[in-house]
Amino acid sequence: KNLVDIILSNNGYNVVNLGIKQPVSAILEAAAEHRADVIGMSGLLVKSTVIMKENLQELNTRGLAANYPVILGGAALTRAYVEQDLHDIYQGEVRYARDAFEGLSLMDALIGVKRGVPGAKLPELKQRRVRTTASALVTPEHPEEAGRSDIATDNRVPAPPFWGTRVVKGIPLREYASWLDESALFKGQWGLKHTRAGDGPSYEELVETEGRPRLRGLLDKLQTDNLLEAAVVHGYFRAVSKGDDLILLDDNGSELTRFTFPRQRRGRRLCLADFFRPQESGESDVVGLQVVTVGSRIGEETARLFESNSYRDYLELHGLSVQLAEALAEYWHARVRGELGIASADPDSLDAMLRTEYQGCRYSLGYPACPDLEDRAKIAGLLRPERIGVHLSEEFQLHPEQSTDAIVVHHPQASYFNAGGRP
Ligand code: B12
């Protein structure tokens, strides 16, 4: 969202950036006060898609839809959701922006139309491809086939080095910086890309001339200015599965907490619970939980850069900070594999590591195998991440932002999958 602010402001628009978690009344007050031409909203988490819908309905109710065209963006949205589902509901214009640049061209079109510029018009709405009736997520045709997946239940259960939780603070940058996903940083965050065929430097050249030198400079700055406070809280818990549930147990076998995961309704019928010994086997399994953070100082520094209009520095540092949080999580997962004695299957190259070609899998809540963000409260309840300065908000977001949690699974067949449930 800050990037959208930067791009629009640099192109002559006056952006009133209200920040996060604004109720619709505050958005509408600001829109009236500043006589806004357009309202934009951004949603990173799936929950915000519901709020956006309610906000649009509120604009309808207040009779304001004709006054305010709306542009929506963010990772949680899809073009079809905005341009069909929300468009059907909203009595004004609503469009999806994949990135800040599409946001800019939409602004130009909306303002052109408003001012009656000859030839100005909004882009056509994107039509959703017609779905075949046999979607991967519909109820099984033969309910009698319903049941567990074919995931093995006779795999070896490793012994953890301890039971319960541990806190590790002050992890040096050099330990996890090597786990940085450069491609996610350069392409996803910094937007390095080859301009056009045969014109300008290639992506690889840009990485050599711009990406890596700037990365090295920033990593040095992070060290010198002492901006990182990498910390982890992790734990090993006894666990069993029962149907779609993963049950965590204390030393006496009493239930500590229980996760209920979605199961694929067709095909392999995978469910995260299947990677753990079933309760009826009489055996118990082990599950890892972790919360990692690179701390709050870096967020203070990026906020300072944004406030002082140092946009390029802001974008680069913010992008690097979020990828470092991801690198720390990946590094810690590797440590856990080592502690469980299953690291011998680890591949040699970082690329293969990032393709998760190792034994086991790190599932972050909110991702398709375990989409329920409310389950984050169960992890926080057991790990108590306040001990490393991390707090879970009412929206089930960890603060500081550069933090991530995970359920760590050791099963050799564990990998990412989509359990459906979402459009
Ligand atoms: C990097 C990343 C992280 C980083 C940083 C997150 C951050 N705050 O930026 C880290 C590792 C910290 C992280 C953590 C988590 N993440 Co994450 N993450 C991503 C990832 C891979 C990229 C996001 C990103 O930085 N994109 C780059 C920026 C520049 O793009 P952007 O934010 O989308 O914004 C652009 C456009 O969308 C558009 N835009 C956005 N808004 C608007 C508004 C207007 C008006 C306009 C015009 C345009 C516009 O313009 C922007 C600039 O071009 C996405 C997946 C994806 N590919 O998007 C998942 C994703 C956002 N994460 C997800 C999840 C689940 C999480 C966690 C909850 C996981 C966990 N259990 O720990 C946590 C939550 C963090 C917390 N503090 O609690 C889910 C969210 C879905 C959901 N269930 O709600 C996603 C979508 C992955 C997925 N496919 O499921 N994550």
Short mmCIF file of C-alpha atoms and ligand atoms in Angstrom, two decimals:
data_model
loop_
_atom_site.label_atom_id
_atom_site.label_comp_id
_atom_site.label_asym_id
_atom_site.label_seq_id
_atom_site.Cartn_x
_atom_site.Cartn_y
_atom_site.Cartn_z
CA LYS A 1 0.00 0.00 0.00
CA ASN A 2 2.84 2.38 0.75
CA LEU A 3 4.23 1.64 -2.69
CA VAL A 4 0.88 2.65 -4.20
CA ASP A 5 1.08 5.91 -2.23
CA ILE A 6 4.59 6.56 -3.57
CA ILE A 7 3.78 5.83 -7.23
CA LEU A 8 0.54 7.86 -7.26
CA SER A 9 2.08 10.81 -5.39
CA ASN A 10 5.03 10.88 -7.78
CA ASN A 11 2.57 11.06 -10.65
CA GLY A 12 0.76 14.12 -9.43
CA TYR A 13 -2.03 12.63 -7.33
CA ASN A 14 -2.71 13.73 -3.81
CA VAL A 15 -2.88 10.59 -1.66
CA VAL A 16 -4.39 10.65 1.81
CA ASN A 17 -2.80 7.57 3.33
CA LEU A 18 -4.96 6.56 6.29
CA GLY A 19 -2.84 3.63 7.42
CA ILE A 20 -4.13 0.24 8.47
CA LYS A 21 -7.33 -1.03 10.07
CA GLN A 22 -9.54 2.01 9.29
CA PRO A 23 -13.27 1.60 9.86
CA VAL A 24 -15.43 2.58 6.89
CA SER A 25 -16.69 5.66 8.74
CA ALA A 26 -13.12 7.00 9.03
CA ILE A 27 -12.50 6.32 5.33
CA LEU A 28 -15.67 8.18 4.35
CA GLU A 29 -14.97 11.11 6.65
CA ALA A 30 -11.50 11.53 5.16
CA ALA A 31 -12.90 11.15 1.64
CA ALA A 32 -15.41 13.94 2.29
CA GLU A 33 -12.91 16.18 4.05
CA HIS A 34 -10.32 15.90 1.26
CA ARG A 35 -12.93 15.78 -1.50
CA ALA A 36 -11.47 12.53 -2.79
CA ASP A 37 -12.05 11.47 -6.39
CA VAL A 38 -11.41 7.80 -5.72
CA ILE A 39 -11.19 5.50 -2.70
CA GLY A 40 -8.53 2.77 -2.61
CA MET A 41 -8.35 -0.14 -0.19
CA SER A 42 -5.68 -2.78 0.25
CA GLY A 43 -6.04 -6.28 1.68
CA LEU A 44 -3.15 -8.58 2.52
CA LEU A 45 -5.15 -11.13 4.46
CA VAL A 46 -8.22 -13.07 3.36
CA LYS A 47 -10.22 -11.54 6.21
CA SER A 48 -9.88 -8.11 4.63
CA THR A 49 -11.78 -9.31 1.54
CA VAL A 50 -14.88 -9.68 3.71
CA ILE A 51 -14.37 -6.23 5.22
CA MET A 52 -13.99 -4.68 1.77
CA LYS A 53 -17.31 -6.20 0.73
CA GLU A 54 -19.00 -4.79 3.83
CA ASN A 55 -17.44 -1.39 3.16
CA LEU A 56 -18.83 -1.36 -0.38
CA GLN A 57 -22.27 -2.30 0.93
CA GLU A 58 -22.02 0.57 3.42
CA LEU A 59 -21.24 2.99 0.58
CA ASN A 60 -24.36 1.70 -1.20
CA THR A 61 -26.47 2.15 1.93
CA ARG A 62 -25.25 5.70 2.44
CA GLY A 63 -26.00 6.51 -1.20
CA LEU A 64 -22.35 7.34 -1.89
CA ALA A 65 -21.53 4.71 -4.51
CA ALA A 66 -22.01 7.12 -7.41
CA ASN A 67 -19.59 9.61 -5.80
CA TYR A 68 -16.71 7.25 -5.20
CA PRO A 69 -15.20 4.84 -7.67
CA VAL A 70 -13.18 2.27 -5.70
CA ILE A 71 -9.85 0.59 -6.53
CA LEU A 72 -8.95 -2.54 -4.60
CA GLY A 73 -5.64 -4.37 -4.38
CA GLY A 74 -3.55 -6.69 -2.21
CA ALA A 75 -2.48 -10.31 -2.05
CA ALA A 76 -5.76 -11.57 -0.62
CA LEU A 77 -7.84 -10.46 -3.62
CA THR A 78 -8.33 -11.89 -7.06
CA ARG A 79 -9.38 -9.99 -10.16
CA ALA A 80 -12.48 -12.18 -10.53
CA TYR A 81 -13.57 -11.57 -6.93
CA VAL A 82 -13.35 -7.81 -7.38
CA GLU A 83 -14.48 -7.38 -10.96
CA GLN A 84 -17.34 -9.84 -10.79
CA ASP A 85 -18.50 -10.61 -7.26
CA LEU A 86 -17.86 -7.17 -5.79
CA HIS A 87 -18.77 -5.39 -9.02
CA ASP A 88 -22.17 -7.13 -8.92
CA ILE A 89 -22.75 -5.78 -5.42
CA TYR A 90 -21.39 -2.24 -5.70
CA GLN A 91 -23.61 0.40 -7.22
CA GLY A 92 -20.60 2.46 -8.37
CA GLU A 93 -17.41 1.56 -10.25
CA VAL A 94 -15.01 -0.89 -8.65
CA ARG A 95 -11.80 -2.20 -10.20
CA TYR A 96 -8.90 -4.47 -9.25
CA ALA A 97 -5.27 -3.32 -9.38
CA ARG A 98 -2.70 -6.10 -9.55
CA ASP A 99 0.09 -3.69 -8.65
CA ALA A 100 0.76 -0.02 -8.07
CA PHE A 101 1.23 0.64 -11.79
CA GLU A 102 -2.15 -0.78 -12.68
CA GLY A 103 -3.47 1.44 -9.87
CA LEU A 104 -1.91 4.44 -11.62
CA SER A 105 -3.43 3.62 -15.01
CA LEU A 106 -6.83 3.09 -13.36
CA MET A 107 -6.54 6.47 -11.65
CA ASP A 108 -5.70 8.10 -14.98
CA ALA A 109 -8.70 6.43 -16.61
CA LEU A 110 -11.10 7.30 -13.77
CA ILE A 111 -10.01 10.93 -13.67
CA GLY A 112 -10.09 11.12 -17.48
CA VAL A 113 -13.68 9.89 -17.49
CA LYS A 114 -14.64 12.25 -14.68
CA ARG A 115 -13.19 15.26 -16.51
CA GLY A 116 -14.72 14.19 -19.80
CA VAL A 117 -11.36 13.78 -21.57
CA PRO A 118 -12.16 12.58 -25.11
CA GLY A 119 -11.46 8.87 -25.52
CA ALA A 120 -11.02 8.28 -21.78
CA LYS A 121 -12.64 5.06 -20.63
CA LEU A 122 -12.26 2.40 -17.99
CA PRO A 123 -10.78 -0.97 -18.99
CA GLU A 124 -13.26 -3.75 -19.67
CA LEU A 125 -14.20 -5.90 -16.69
CA LYS A 126 -12.42 -9.21 -16.69
CA GLN A 127 -14.78 -12.15 -17.09
CA ARG A 128 -14.16 -15.20 -14.95
CA ARG A 129 -13.43 -18.32 -16.95
CA VAL A 130 -16.45 -20.60 -16.84
CA ARG A 131 -15.73 -23.31 -14.32
CA THR A 132 -16.17 -26.91 -15.30
CA THR A 133 -18.68 -28.59 -13.03
CA ALA A 134 -16.08 -31.01 -11.65
CA SER A 135 -14.10 -28.53 -9.58
CA ALA A 136 -11.34 -30.07 -7.51
CA LEU A 137 -13.08 -28.96 -4.37
CA VAL A 138 -16.63 -30.25 -4.67
CA THR A 139 -18.05 -33.03 -2.53
CA PRO A 140 -16.93 -36.52 -3.54
CA GLU A 141 -19.10 -38.23 -6.13
CA HIS A 142 -18.90 -41.41 -4.08
CA PRO A 143 -19.23 -40.47 -0.44
CA GLU A 144 -18.26 -44.02 0.53
CA GLU A 145 -14.74 -43.20 -0.69
CA ALA A 146 -14.54 -40.49 1.91
CA GLY A 147 -11.91 -41.09 4.53
CA ARG A 148 -8.28 -40.63 5.26
CA SER A 149 -5.57 -40.20 2.62
CA ASP A 150 -2.95 -42.86 1.81
CA ILE A 151 -0.22 -41.14 3.87
CA ALA A 152 1.90 -43.80 5.63
CA THR A 153 1.40 -44.35 9.34
CA ASP A 154 4.49 -46.53 9.86
CA ASN A 155 7.18 -43.89 9.29
CA ARG A 156 9.84 -43.50 11.97
CA VAL A 157 8.93 -40.99 14.68
CA PRO A 158 12.05 -39.01 15.60
CA ALA A 159 12.96 -38.19 19.19
CA PRO A 160 13.19 -34.45 19.91
CA PRO A 161 16.06 -33.08 22.01
CA PHE A 162 13.55 -31.77 24.60
CA TRP A 163 9.81 -31.44 25.22
CA GLY A 164 8.19 -28.06 25.71
CA THR A 165 9.43 -24.67 24.55
CA ARG A 166 12.69 -22.75 24.27
CA VAL A 167 13.56 -19.16 23.55
CA VAL A 168 16.61 -18.22 21.47
CA LYS A 169 17.55 -14.55 21.16
CA GLY A 170 20.25 -12.61 19.39
CA ILE A 171 20.67 -14.94 16.39
CA PRO A 172 23.46 -13.38 14.28
CA LEU A 173 22.54 -12.22 10.77
CA ARG A 174 25.30 -14.30 9.17
CA GLU A 175 23.58 -17.48 10.38
CA TYR A 176 20.34 -16.86 8.47
CA ALA A 177 21.28 -14.33 5.77
CA SER A 178 22.49 -17.24 3.61
CA TRP A 179 18.88 -18.52 3.58
CA LEU A 180 17.63 -15.37 1.86
CA ASP A 181 15.53 -16.10 -1.23
CA GLU A 182 17.21 -13.63 -3.60
CA SER A 183 14.69 -14.14 -6.34
CA ALA A 184 11.76 -13.35 -4.01
CA LEU A 185 13.66 -10.25 -2.86
CA PHE A 186 14.82 -8.97 -6.24
CA LYS A 187 11.75 -9.85 -8.27
CA GLY A 188 8.95 -9.90 -5.69
CA GLN A 189 9.99 -7.01 -3.44
CA TRP A 190 12.41 -4.83 -5.39
CA GLY A 191 10.76 -5.32 -8.77
CA LEU A 192 13.99 -5.93 -10.71
CA LYS A 193 13.03 -7.02 -14.16
CA HIS A 194 14.16 -6.98 -17.71
CA THR A 195 12.39 -4.12 -19.49
CA ARG A 196 11.68 -5.47 -22.98
CA ALA A 197 13.17 -8.08 -25.30
CA GLY A 198 16.53 -6.87 -26.60
CA ASP A 199 16.18 -3.54 -24.84
CA GLY A 200 18.15 -2.80 -21.66
CA PRO A 201 19.97 -5.13 -19.29
CA SER A 202 18.79 -8.69 -18.63
CA TYR A 203 17.49 -9.73 -15.22
CA GLU A 204 20.79 -11.49 -14.49
CA GLU A 205 22.73 -8.32 -15.36
CA LEU A 206 20.46 -6.26 -13.13
CA VAL A 207 21.07 -8.70 -10.29
CA GLU A 208 24.83 -8.31 -10.72
CA THR A 209 24.93 -4.55 -11.22
CA GLU A 210 22.10 -3.42 -8.93
CA GLY A 211 20.58 -6.21 -6.85
CA ARG A 212 23.59 -7.83 -5.18
CA PRO A 213 25.62 -4.63 -4.60
CA ARG A 214 22.62 -2.93 -2.97
CA LEU A 215 21.86 -6.06 -0.97
CA ARG A 216 25.43 -6.21 0.33
CA GLY A 217 25.26 -2.53 1.27
CA LEU A 218 21.98 -2.96 3.11
CA LEU A 219 23.13 -6.07 4.98
CA ASP A 220 26.19 -4.10 6.14
CA LYS A 221 23.97 -1.22 7.24
CA LEU A 222 21.72 -3.58 9.19
CA GLN A 223 24.76 -4.88 11.04
CA THR A 224 26.42 -1.52 11.65
CA ASP A 225 23.24 0.20 12.80
CA ASN A 226 22.26 -2.84 14.86
CA LEU A 227 18.78 -2.92 13.34
CA LEU A 228 18.05 -6.63 13.66
CA GLU A 229 16.96 -8.48 16.78
CA ALA A 230 16.40 -11.95 15.41
CA ALA A 231 14.73 -14.25 17.91
CA VAL A 232 12.88 -17.54 17.90
CA VAL A 233 10.56 -19.34 20.24
CA HIS A 234 10.08 -22.97 19.34
CA GLY A 235 8.88 -26.15 20.88
CA TYR A 236 8.32 -29.89 20.52
CA PHE A 237 5.03 -31.40 21.57
CA ARG A 238 3.63 -34.90 21.76
CA ALA A 239 0.89 -35.25 19.19
CA VAL A 240 -1.65 -37.68 17.75
CA SER A 241 -4.20 -37.38 14.98
CA LYS A 242 -7.88 -38.21 15.12
CA GLY A 243 -9.72 -37.81 11.84
CA ASP A 244 -9.04 -34.26 10.68
CA ASP A 245 -7.75 -33.19 14.09
CA LEU A 246 -4.19 -32.84 15.31
CA ILE A 247 -4.18 -33.14 19.10
CA LEU A 248 -1.23 -31.86 21.12
CA LEU A 249 -0.66 -33.61 24.44
CA ASP A 250 1.18 -32.82 27.63
CA ASP A 251 3.56 -35.22 29.43
CA ASN A 252 0.61 -37.01 31.04
CA GLY A 253 -1.22 -37.51 27.77
CA SER A 254 -3.82 -34.82 28.50
CA GLU A 255 -4.96 -32.61 25.65
CA LEU A 256 -3.16 -29.25 25.42
CA THR A 257 -4.79 -28.01 22.26
CA ARG A 258 -6.39 -29.28 19.08
CA PHE A 259 -6.24 -28.09 15.47
CA THR A 260 -8.97 -29.12 13.02
CA PHE A 261 -7.63 -28.97 9.46
CA PRO A 262 -9.57 -29.07 6.18
CA ARG A 263 -9.38 -32.24 4.10
CA GLN A 264 -9.25 -32.30 0.31
CA ARG A 265 -12.64 -33.43 -0.85
CA ARG A 266 -11.35 -35.31 -3.88
CA GLY A 267 -8.18 -36.84 -5.20
CA ARG A 268 -5.66 -37.75 -2.52
CA ARG A 269 -7.91 -36.44 0.26
CA LEU A 270 -4.95 -34.98 2.07
CA CYS A 271 -5.32 -33.38 5.47
CA LEU A 272 -2.48 -32.04 7.61
CA ALA A 273 -3.55 -34.33 10.46
CA ASP A 274 -2.68 -37.40 8.32
CA PHE A 275 1.05 -36.74 8.80
CA PHE A 276 0.78 -37.76 12.46
CA ARG A 277 0.25 -41.12 14.13
CA PRO A 278 -3.46 -41.84 14.54
CA GLN A 279 -4.61 -41.93 18.17
CA GLU A 280 -5.98 -45.45 17.71
CA SER A 281 -2.46 -46.74 16.96
CA GLY A 282 -1.67 -46.27 20.66
CA GLU A 283 1.59 -44.52 19.69
CA SER A 284 2.35 -40.84 19.90
CA ASP A 285 4.13 -38.55 17.48
CA VAL A 286 6.05 -35.27 17.67
CA VAL A 287 5.17 -31.88 16.19
CA GLY A 288 7.29 -28.73 16.12
CA LEU A 289 5.91 -25.23 16.55
CA GLN A 290 7.84 -22.03 15.93
CA VAL A 291 7.51 -18.26 15.89
CA VAL A 292 10.39 -16.22 14.48
CA THR A 293 10.92 -12.47 14.29
CA VAL A 294 13.61 -10.08 13.10
CA GLY A 295 12.40 -7.63 15.74
CA SER A 296 10.80 -4.21 15.84
CA ARG A 297 13.78 -1.88 15.33
CA ILE A 298 13.81 -2.51 11.59
CA GLY A 299 10.11 -1.51 11.38
CA GLU A 300 10.89 1.73 13.20
CA GLU A 301 13.67 2.43 10.70
CA THR A 302 11.46 1.73 7.65
CA ALA A 303 8.72 3.98 9.11
CA ARG A 304 11.30 6.74 9.56
CA LEU A 305 12.45 6.39 5.94
CA PHE A 306 8.86 6.53 4.69
CA GLU A 307 8.09 9.62 6.78
CA SER A 308 11.17 11.39 5.43
CA ASN A 309 10.12 10.64 1.82
CA SER A 310 13.16 8.38 1.25
CA TYR A 311 10.97 6.09 -0.79
CA ARG A 312 13.54 4.01 -2.59
CA ASP A 313 15.42 3.32 0.63
CA TYR A 314 12.13 2.55 2.35
CA LEU A 315 11.04 0.05 -0.29
CA GLU A 316 14.38 -1.70 -0.41
CA LEU A 317 14.78 -1.98 3.33
CA HIS A 318 11.17 -3.02 3.94
CA GLY A 319 11.36 -5.66 1.21
CA LEU A 320 14.61 -6.98 2.62
CA SER A 321 13.27 -7.05 6.19
CA VAL A 322 10.26 -9.21 5.29
CA GLN A 323 12.41 -11.60 3.28
CA LEU A 324 14.84 -11.84 6.21
CA ALA A 325 11.93 -12.91 8.42
CA GLU A 326 11.21 -15.66 5.90
CA ALA A 327 14.94 -16.58 5.74
CA LEU A 328 15.06 -16.85 9.53
CA ALA A 329 12.03 -19.16 9.52
CA GLU A 330 13.64 -21.38 6.86
CA TYR A 331 16.96 -21.40 8.73
CA TRP A 332 15.22 -22.38 11.95
CA HIS A 333 13.33 -25.13 10.22
CA ALA A 334 16.70 -26.51 9.06
CA ARG A 335 17.95 -26.42 12.67
CA VAL A 336 14.85 -28.33 13.77
CA ARG A 337 15.48 -30.99 11.10
CA GLY A 338 19.00 -31.28 12.49
CA GLU A 339 17.69 -31.66 16.04
CA LEU A 340 15.22 -34.32 14.93
CA GLY A 341 17.94 -36.22 13.08
CA ILE A 342 16.19 -35.99 9.70
CA ALA A 343 18.56 -33.52 8.02
CA SER A 344 20.48 -36.17 6.10
CA ALA A 345 17.97 -35.84 3.26
CA ASP A 346 18.68 -32.08 2.95
CA PRO A 347 19.78 -31.10 -0.58
CA ASP A 348 23.06 -29.25 -1.19
CA SER A 349 21.85 -26.15 -2.98
CA LEU A 350 19.83 -23.28 -1.53
CA ASP A 351 17.52 -23.38 -4.55
CA ALA A 352 16.60 -26.99 -3.79
CA MET A 353 16.14 -26.09 -0.12
CA LEU A 354 13.78 -23.29 -1.11
CA ARG A 355 11.93 -25.81 -3.27
CA THR A 356 11.56 -27.74 0.02
CA GLU A 357 13.35 -30.84 -1.27
CA TYR A 358 14.07 -31.96 2.28
CA GLN A 359 12.27 -34.27 4.68
CA GLY A 360 9.28 -32.63 6.32
CA CYS A 361 7.48 -29.37 5.80
CA ARG A 362 6.91 -26.02 7.52
CA TYR A 363 3.25 -25.01 7.34
CA SER A 364 2.41 -21.41 8.20
CA LEU A 365 -1.14 -20.81 9.31
CA GLY A 366 -3.14 -18.94 6.69
CA TYR A 367 -1.63 -20.95 3.82
CA PRO A 368 -3.82 -23.37 1.87
CA ALA A 369 -3.23 -26.57 3.91
CA CYS A 370 -4.13 -24.79 7.16
CA PRO A 371 -6.03 -21.63 6.19
CA ASP A 372 -7.60 -20.77 9.54
CA LEU A 373 -5.74 -17.75 10.91
CA GLU A 374 -7.57 -18.04 14.24
CA ASP A 375 -5.46 -21.14 14.93
CA ARG A 376 -2.51 -18.77 15.36
CA ALA A 377 -3.86 -18.11 18.87
CA LYS A 378 -3.26 -21.79 19.74
CA ILE A 379 0.40 -21.55 18.69
CA ALA A 380 0.79 -18.27 20.60
CA GLY A 381 -0.87 -19.83 23.66
CA LEU A 382 1.66 -22.65 23.74
CA LEU A 383 4.80 -20.78 22.68
CA ARG A 384 4.10 -17.46 24.44
CA PRO A 385 5.97 -15.36 21.82
CA GLU A 386 5.66 -12.27 24.07
CA ARG A 387 8.93 -13.63 25.45
CA ILE A 388 10.61 -12.50 22.22
CA GLY A 389 8.57 -9.30 21.93
CA VAL A 390 5.99 -10.72 19.51
CA HIS A 391 2.26 -10.24 20.10
CA LEU A 392 -0.77 -11.60 18.31
CA SER A 393 -3.39 -8.94 17.51
CA GLU A 394 -7.16 -9.36 17.50
CA GLU A 395 -6.92 -9.75 13.71
CA PHE A 396 -4.55 -12.68 14.28
CA GLN A 397 -1.59 -10.74 12.94
CA LEU A 398 1.79 -10.93 14.62
CA HIS A 399 3.46 -7.69 15.62
CA PRO A 400 6.14 -6.74 14.72
CA GLU A 401 5.14 -7.33 11.11
CA GLN A 402 8.36 -9.15 10.22
CA SER A 403 7.34 -12.26 12.15
CA THR A 404 5.97 -15.61 11.09
CA ASP A 405 4.74 -18.76 12.78
CA ALA A 406 4.64 -22.38 11.67
CA ILE A 407 3.72 -25.94 12.41
CA VAL A 408 6.75 -28.10 11.61
CA VAL A 409 6.03 -31.59 10.35
CA HIS A 410 8.71 -34.31 10.08
CA HIS A 411 6.79 -36.88 8.00
CA PRO A 412 8.70 -37.88 4.82
CA GLN A 413 5.55 -37.47 2.70
CA ALA A 414 4.69 -34.02 4.03
CA SER A 415 4.66 -31.26 1.39
CA TYR A 416 2.55 -28.24 0.49
CA PHE A 417 -0.95 -28.93 -0.75
CA ASN A 418 -4.21 -27.07 -1.10
CA ALA A 419 -7.02 -28.36 1.05
CA GLY A 420 -9.53 -26.10 -0.65
CA GLY A 421 -12.32 -24.41 1.18
CA ARG A 422 -11.49 -21.06 -0.42
CA PRO A 423 -12.54 -19.88 -3.90
C1 B12 B 1 6.45 -11.62 1.72
C2 B12 B 1 5.26 -12.26 2.42
C3 B12 B 1 5.29 -12.31 3.81
C4 B12 B 1 6.35 -11.61 4.63
C5 B12 B 1 5.99 -10.14 4.78
C6 B12 B 1 4.53 -9.81 4.87
C7 B12 B 1 4.29 -8.32 4.65
N1 B12 B 1 3.77 -7.64 5.63
O1 B12 B 1 4.59 -7.76 3.61
C8 B12 B 1 6.31 -12.40 5.97
C9 B12 B 1 7.33 -13.52 5.93
C10 B12 B 1 6.57 -11.59 7.24
C11 B12 B 1 4.89 -12.97 5.89
C12 B12 B 1 4.22 -13.42 6.98
C13 B12 B 1 2.92 -13.89 6.93
N2 B12 B 1 2.20 -14.16 5.81
CO1 B12 B 1 2.75 -13.71 4.04
N3 B12 B 1 3.17 -13.39 2.25
C14 B12 B 1 4.17 -12.81 1.68
C15 B12 B 1 3.99 -12.89 0.14
C16 B12 B 1 4.85 -14.05 -0.37
C17 B12 B 1 4.34 -11.60 -0.61
C18 B12 B 1 3.70 -10.35 -0.05
C19 B12 B 1 4.47 -9.15 -0.52
O2 B12 B 1 5.28 -8.60 0.19
N4 B12 B 1 4.28 -8.76 -1.78
C20 B12 B 1 4.98 -7.63 -2.39
C21 B12 B 1 4.15 -6.37 -2.21
C22 B12 B 1 4.86 -5.16 -2.83
O3 B12 B 1 2.97 -6.62 -2.90
P1 B12 B 1 1.53 -6.46 -2.27
O4 B12 B 1 1.61 -6.32 -0.79
O5 B12 B 1 0.67 -7.53 -2.80
O6 B12 B 1 1.06 -5.03 -2.86
C23 B12 B 1 1.03 -4.75 -4.26
C24 B12 B 1 -0.27 -5.13 -4.95
O7 B12 B 1 -1.02 -6.13 -4.28
C25 B12 B 1 -1.01 -3.84 -5.14
N5 B12 B 1 -1.89 -3.36 -4.12
C26 B12 B 1 -2.05 -3.74 -2.85
N6 B12 B 1 -2.96 -3.02 -2.26
C27 B12 B 1 -3.41 -2.11 -3.13
C28 B12 B 1 -4.33 -1.10 -3.00
C29 B12 B 1 -4.59 -0.26 -4.10
C30 B12 B 1 -5.60 0.83 -3.96
C31 B12 B 1 -3.88 -0.45 -5.32
C32 B12 B 1 -4.12 0.45 -6.45
C33 B12 B 1 -2.95 -1.50 -5.43
C34 B12 B 1 -2.71 -2.31 -4.33
O8 B12 B 1 0.03 -2.91 -5.26
C35 B12 B 1 1.09 -3.25 -4.38
C36 B12 B 1 2.37 -2.74 -4.94
O9 B12 B 1 2.57 -3.13 -6.29
C37 B12 B 1 2.45 -13.17 0.01
C38 B12 B 1 2.02 -13.97 -1.21
C39 B12 B 1 1.99 -13.12 -2.45
N7 B12 B 1 2.60 -13.63 -3.49
O10 B12 B 1 1.48 -12.01 -2.47
C40 B12 B 1 2.17 -13.92 1.33
C41 B12 B 1 0.80 -13.78 1.96
C42 B12 B 1 0.36 -12.34 1.95
N8 B12 B 1 1.07 -14.18 3.34
C43 B12 B 1 0.14 -14.89 3.87
C44 B12 B 1 0.15 -15.37 5.21
C45 B12 B 1 -0.92 -16.38 5.58
C46 B12 B 1 1.12 -14.92 6.13
C47 B12 B 1 1.16 -15.24 7.62
C48 B12 B 1 -0.20 -15.15 8.33
C49 B12 B 1 1.81 -16.64 7.79
C50 B12 B 1 2.05 -17.03 9.22
N9 B12 B 1 1.18 -17.85 9.77
O11 B12 B 1 3.01 -16.62 9.84
C51 B12 B 1 2.16 -14.18 8.15
C52 B12 B 1 1.48 -12.91 8.65
C53 B12 B 1 2.48 -11.89 9.12
C54 B12 B 1 2.28 -11.48 10.54
N10 B12 B 1 3.07 -10.53 10.97
O12 B12 B 1 1.42 -11.97 11.25
C55 B12 B 1 -1.01 -15.15 2.89
C56 B12 B 1 -2.26 -14.32 3.23
C57 B12 B 1 -3.54 -15.05 2.90
C58 B12 B 1 -4.45 -15.15 4.10
N11 B12 B 1 -4.66 -16.36 4.58
O13 B12 B 1 -4.97 -14.21 4.60
C59 B12 B 1 -0.34 -14.79 1.51
C60 B12 B 1 -1.30 -14.21 0.46
C61 B12 B 1 0.27 -16.11 0.98
C62 B12 B 1 -0.77 -17.13 0.50
N12 B12 B 1 -0.77 -17.41 -0.78
O14 B12 B 1 -1.55 -17.66 1.24
N13 B12 B 1 4.41 -12.96 4.61
#
